[in-house]
JSON list of C-alpha atoms in Angstrom, two decimals:
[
{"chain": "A", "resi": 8, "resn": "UNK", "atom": "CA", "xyz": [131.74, 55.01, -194.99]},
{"chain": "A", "resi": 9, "resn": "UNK", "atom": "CA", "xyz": [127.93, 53.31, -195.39]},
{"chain": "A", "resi": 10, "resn": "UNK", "atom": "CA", "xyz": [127.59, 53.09, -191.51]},
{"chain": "A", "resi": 11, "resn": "UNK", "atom": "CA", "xyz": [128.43, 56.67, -191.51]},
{"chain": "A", "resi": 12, "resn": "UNK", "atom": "CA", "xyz": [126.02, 57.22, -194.51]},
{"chain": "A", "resi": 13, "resn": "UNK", "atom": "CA", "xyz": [123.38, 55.27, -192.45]},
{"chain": "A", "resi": 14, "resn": "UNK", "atom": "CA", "xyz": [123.95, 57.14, -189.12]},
{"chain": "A", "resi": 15, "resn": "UNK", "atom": "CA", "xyz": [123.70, 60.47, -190.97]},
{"chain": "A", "resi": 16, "resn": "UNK", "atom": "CA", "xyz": [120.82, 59.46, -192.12]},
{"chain": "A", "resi": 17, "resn": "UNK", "atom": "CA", "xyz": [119.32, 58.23, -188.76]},
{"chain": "A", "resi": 18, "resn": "UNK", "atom": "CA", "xyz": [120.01, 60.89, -186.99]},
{"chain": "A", "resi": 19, "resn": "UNK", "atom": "CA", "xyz": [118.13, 63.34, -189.58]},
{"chain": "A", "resi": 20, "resn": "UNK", "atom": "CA", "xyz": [115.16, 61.01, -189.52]},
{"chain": "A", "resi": 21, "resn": "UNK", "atom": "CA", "xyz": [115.06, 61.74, -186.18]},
{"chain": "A", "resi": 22, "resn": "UNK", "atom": "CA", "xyz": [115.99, 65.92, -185.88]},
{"chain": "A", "resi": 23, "resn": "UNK", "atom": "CA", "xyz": [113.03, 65.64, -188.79]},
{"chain": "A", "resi": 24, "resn": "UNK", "atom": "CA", "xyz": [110.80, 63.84, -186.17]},
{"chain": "A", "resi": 25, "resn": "UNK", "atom": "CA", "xyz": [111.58, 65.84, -183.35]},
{"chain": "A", "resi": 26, "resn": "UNK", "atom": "CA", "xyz": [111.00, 68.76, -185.58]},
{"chain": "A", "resi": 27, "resn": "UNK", "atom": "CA", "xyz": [107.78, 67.55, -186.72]},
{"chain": "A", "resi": 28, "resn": "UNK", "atom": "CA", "xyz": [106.20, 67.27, -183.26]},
{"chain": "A", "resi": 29, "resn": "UNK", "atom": "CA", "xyz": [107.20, 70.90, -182.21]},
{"chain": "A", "resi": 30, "resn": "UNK", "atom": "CA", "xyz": [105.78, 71.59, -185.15]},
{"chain": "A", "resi": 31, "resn": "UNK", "atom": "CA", "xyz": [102.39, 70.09, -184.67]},
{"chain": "A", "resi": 32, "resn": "UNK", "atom": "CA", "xyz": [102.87, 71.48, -181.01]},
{"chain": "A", "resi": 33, "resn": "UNK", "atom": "CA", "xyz": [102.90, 75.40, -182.14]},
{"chain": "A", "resi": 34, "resn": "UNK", "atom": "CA", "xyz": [100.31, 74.64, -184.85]},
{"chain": "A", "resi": 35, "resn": "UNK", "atom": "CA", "xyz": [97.81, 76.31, -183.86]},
{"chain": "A", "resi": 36, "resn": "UNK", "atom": "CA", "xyz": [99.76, 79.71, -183.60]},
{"chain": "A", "resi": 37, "resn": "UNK", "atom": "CA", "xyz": [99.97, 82.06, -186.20]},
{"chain": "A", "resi": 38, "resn": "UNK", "atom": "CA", "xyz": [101.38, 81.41, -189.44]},
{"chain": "A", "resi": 39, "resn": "UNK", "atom": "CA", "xyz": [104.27, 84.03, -188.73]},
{"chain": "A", "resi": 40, "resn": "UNK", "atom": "CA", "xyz": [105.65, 81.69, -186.15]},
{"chain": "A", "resi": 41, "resn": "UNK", "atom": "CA", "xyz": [106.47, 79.44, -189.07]},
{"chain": "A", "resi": 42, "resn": "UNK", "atom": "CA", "xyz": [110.02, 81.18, -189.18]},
{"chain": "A", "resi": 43, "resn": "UNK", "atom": "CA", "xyz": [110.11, 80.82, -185.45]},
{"chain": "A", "resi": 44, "resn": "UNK", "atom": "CA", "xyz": [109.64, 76.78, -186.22]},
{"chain": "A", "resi": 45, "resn": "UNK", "atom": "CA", "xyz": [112.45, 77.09, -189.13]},
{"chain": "A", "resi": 46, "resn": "UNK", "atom": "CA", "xyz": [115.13, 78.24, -186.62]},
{"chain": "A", "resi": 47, "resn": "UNK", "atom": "CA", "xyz": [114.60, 76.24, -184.06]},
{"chain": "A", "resi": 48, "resn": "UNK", "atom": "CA", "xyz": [114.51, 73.70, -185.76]},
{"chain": "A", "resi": 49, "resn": "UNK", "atom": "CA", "xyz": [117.88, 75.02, -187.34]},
{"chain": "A", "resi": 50, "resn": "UNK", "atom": "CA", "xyz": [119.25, 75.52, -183.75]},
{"chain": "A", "resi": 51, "resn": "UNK", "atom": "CA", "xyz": [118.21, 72.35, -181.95]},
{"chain": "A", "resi": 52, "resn": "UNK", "atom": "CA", "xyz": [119.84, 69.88, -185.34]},
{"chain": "A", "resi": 53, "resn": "UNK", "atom": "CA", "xyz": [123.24, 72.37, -184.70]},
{"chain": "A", "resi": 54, "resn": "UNK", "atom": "CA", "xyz": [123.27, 71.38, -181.41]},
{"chain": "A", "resi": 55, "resn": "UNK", "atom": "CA", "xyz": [122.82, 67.40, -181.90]},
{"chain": "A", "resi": 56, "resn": "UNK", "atom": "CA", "xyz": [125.52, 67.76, -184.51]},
{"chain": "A", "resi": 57, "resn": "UNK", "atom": "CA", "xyz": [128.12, 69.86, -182.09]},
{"chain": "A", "resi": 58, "resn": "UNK", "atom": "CA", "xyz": [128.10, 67.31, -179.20]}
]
């Protein structure tokens, strides 16, 4: 059950990460893209978590 914990927990580190450089990527678009951002983000961790 911890390994689990701790592999949960890796692999949102790293979705956040991920996230965090397409974020800085598209930052200089406008500030409505920010929802844009939100659901990829949203897509992209659904996808890690199907495979």
């Amino acid at each position: 059950m911890d390994k689990l914990a701790i592999d949960t927990r890796s692999m949102a580190q790293s979705v956040h990460y991920e996230c965090c450089c397409l974020f800085l990527l598209v930052e200089d678009r406008a500030c409505g893209k920010l929802i844009f951002r939100i659901l990829f983000c949203i897509v992209y961790l659904m996808k890690k978590f199907m495979r």
